[in-house]
CSV table of C-alpha atoms in Angstrom, one decimal:
chain,number,residue,atom,x,y,z
A,609,MET,CA,0.0,0.0,0.0
A,610,PRO,CA,1.5,3.4,-0.9
A,611,VAL,CA,2.7,5.7,1.8
A,612,ILE,CA,1.0,9.2,1.4
A,613,LYS,CA,2.1,12.1,3.5
A,614,PRO,CA,1.2,15.8,3.5
A,615,ILE,CA,3.9,18.3,2.5
A,616,SER,CA,4.1,19.6,6.1
A,617,ASP,CA,5.5,16.2,7.1
A,618,LEU,CA,8.3,16.6,4.6
A,619,ARG,CA,9.2,19.8,6.4
A,620,ASN,CA,8.5,18.8,10.0
A,621,ASN,CA,9.3,15.0,9.9
A,622,PHE,CA,12.0,14.6,7.2
A,623,ASN,CA,13.9,12.0,9.2
A,624,GLN,CA,10.7,9.8,9.5
A,625,ILE,CA,10.1,10.1,5.8
A,626,SER,CA,13.7,9.2,5.0
A,627,GLU,CA,13.4,6.2,7.3
A,628,ILE,CA,10.2,5.0,5.5
A,629,CYS,CA,11.9,5.3,2.1
A,630,HIS,CA,15.0,3.4,3.2
A,631,GLU,CA,13.4,0.7,5.3
A,632,GLY,CA,10.4,0.0,3.1
A,633,GLY,CA,12.2,0.3,-0.2
A,634,GLU,CA,9.1,2.2,-1.5
A,635,PRO,CA,8.5,5.8,-2.5
A,636,VAL,CA,6.6,8.2,-0.3
A,637,PHE,CA,3.9,10.3,-2.1
A,638,ILE,CA,3.7,13.9,-0.9
A,639,THR,CA,0.5,15.8,-1.2
A,640,LYS,CA,0.0,19.6,-1.3
A,641,ASN,CA,-3.5,21.0,-0.6
A,642,GLY,CA,-4.9,17.4,-0.8
A,643,LYS,CA,-3.5,16.8,-4.3
A,644,GLY,CA,-0.4,14.7,-5.4
A,645,ASP,CA,2.7,16.9,-5.7
A,646,LEU,CA,5.9,15.0,-5.2
A,647,VAL,CA,7.4,11.5,-4.9
A,648,VAL,CA,10.3,11.0,-2.5
A,649,MET,CA,12.4,7.8,-2.7
A,650,SER,CA,15.8,6.5,-1.6
A,651,MET,CA,18.8,6.8,-3.9
A,652,ALA,CA,19.0,3.0,-4.0
A,653,LEU,CA,15.4,2.7,-5.3
A,654,TYR,CA,16.0,5.5,-7.8
A,655,GLU,CA,19.2,3.8,-9.1
A,656,LYS,CA,17.3,0.4,-9.4
A,657,GLN,CA,14.5,2.0,-11.3
A,658,GLN,CA,17.0,3.8,-13.7
A,659,ALA,CA,18.8,0.5,-14.3
A,660,LEU,CA,15.5,-1.3,-15.1
A,661,LEU,CA,14.5,1.5,-17.5
A,662,GLU,CA,17.9,1.2,-19.2
A,663,LEU,CA,17.5,-2.6,-19.5
A,664,TYR,CA,14.0,-2.2,-21.0
A,665,GLN,CA,15.3,0.3,-23.5
A,666,LYS,CA,18.0,-2.0,-24.6
A,667,LEU,CA,15.5,-4.9,-24.8
A,668,ALA,CA,13.2,-2.8,-27.0
A,669,GLU,CA,16.2,-1.9,-29.2
A,670,ALA,CA,17.1,-5.6,-29.6
A,671,GLU,CA,13.5,-6.5,-30.4
A,672,ALA,CA,13.4,-3.7,-33.1
A,673,GLN,CA,16.7,-5.0,-34.6
A,674,SER,CA,15.3,-8.6,-34.5
A,675,ALA,CA,12.1,-7.5,-36.2
A,676,ALA,CA,14.1,-5.5,-38.8
A,677,GLY,CA,16.1,-8.6,-39.7
A,678,VAL,CA,19.5,-7.5,-38.5
A,679,PRO,CA,21.9,-10.4,-38.7
A,680,ARG,CA,22.4,-12.4,-35.5
A,681,ILE,CA,25.3,-14.3,-34.0
A,682,PRO,CA,24.5,-17.7,-32.7
A,683,HIS,CA,25.0,-18.1,-28.9
A,684,LYS,CA,27.8,-20.7,-29.3
A,685,ASP,CA,29.7,-18.5,-31.7
A,686,LEU,CA,29.4,-15.5,-29.4
A,687,ILE,CA,30.7,-17.4,-26.4
A,688,ASN,CA,33.6,-18.8,-28.4
A,689,LYS,CA,34.5,-15.3,-29.6
A,690,LEU,CA,34.4,-13.9,-26.0
A,691,ARG,CA,36.5,-16.8,-24.7
A,692,ALA,CA,39.1,-16.2,-27.4
A,693,LYS,CA,39.3,-12.5,-26.4
A,694,ILE,CA,39.6,-13.4,-22.7
A,695,ASN,CA,42.2,-16.0,-23.2
A,696,GLY,CA,44.2,-13.9,-25.7
């Protein structure tokens, strides 16, 4: 269930909101005059979401290349090529 706090809590109880973000691993939604205004989250959660976004973008690019008929390298050939690079 999402944590929703008024903006006054951000000002008056920042440490509590920080603790909720870090311990729960979820964002805290901040309201202003009864309406959604901000989302506060830990750096760890932000970085995780950014990494997922980057992964989804790369997967979408790979899907587009696959649909366009871009030549592929078989898995076995790729592994052999990587091993050759590693082993010199």
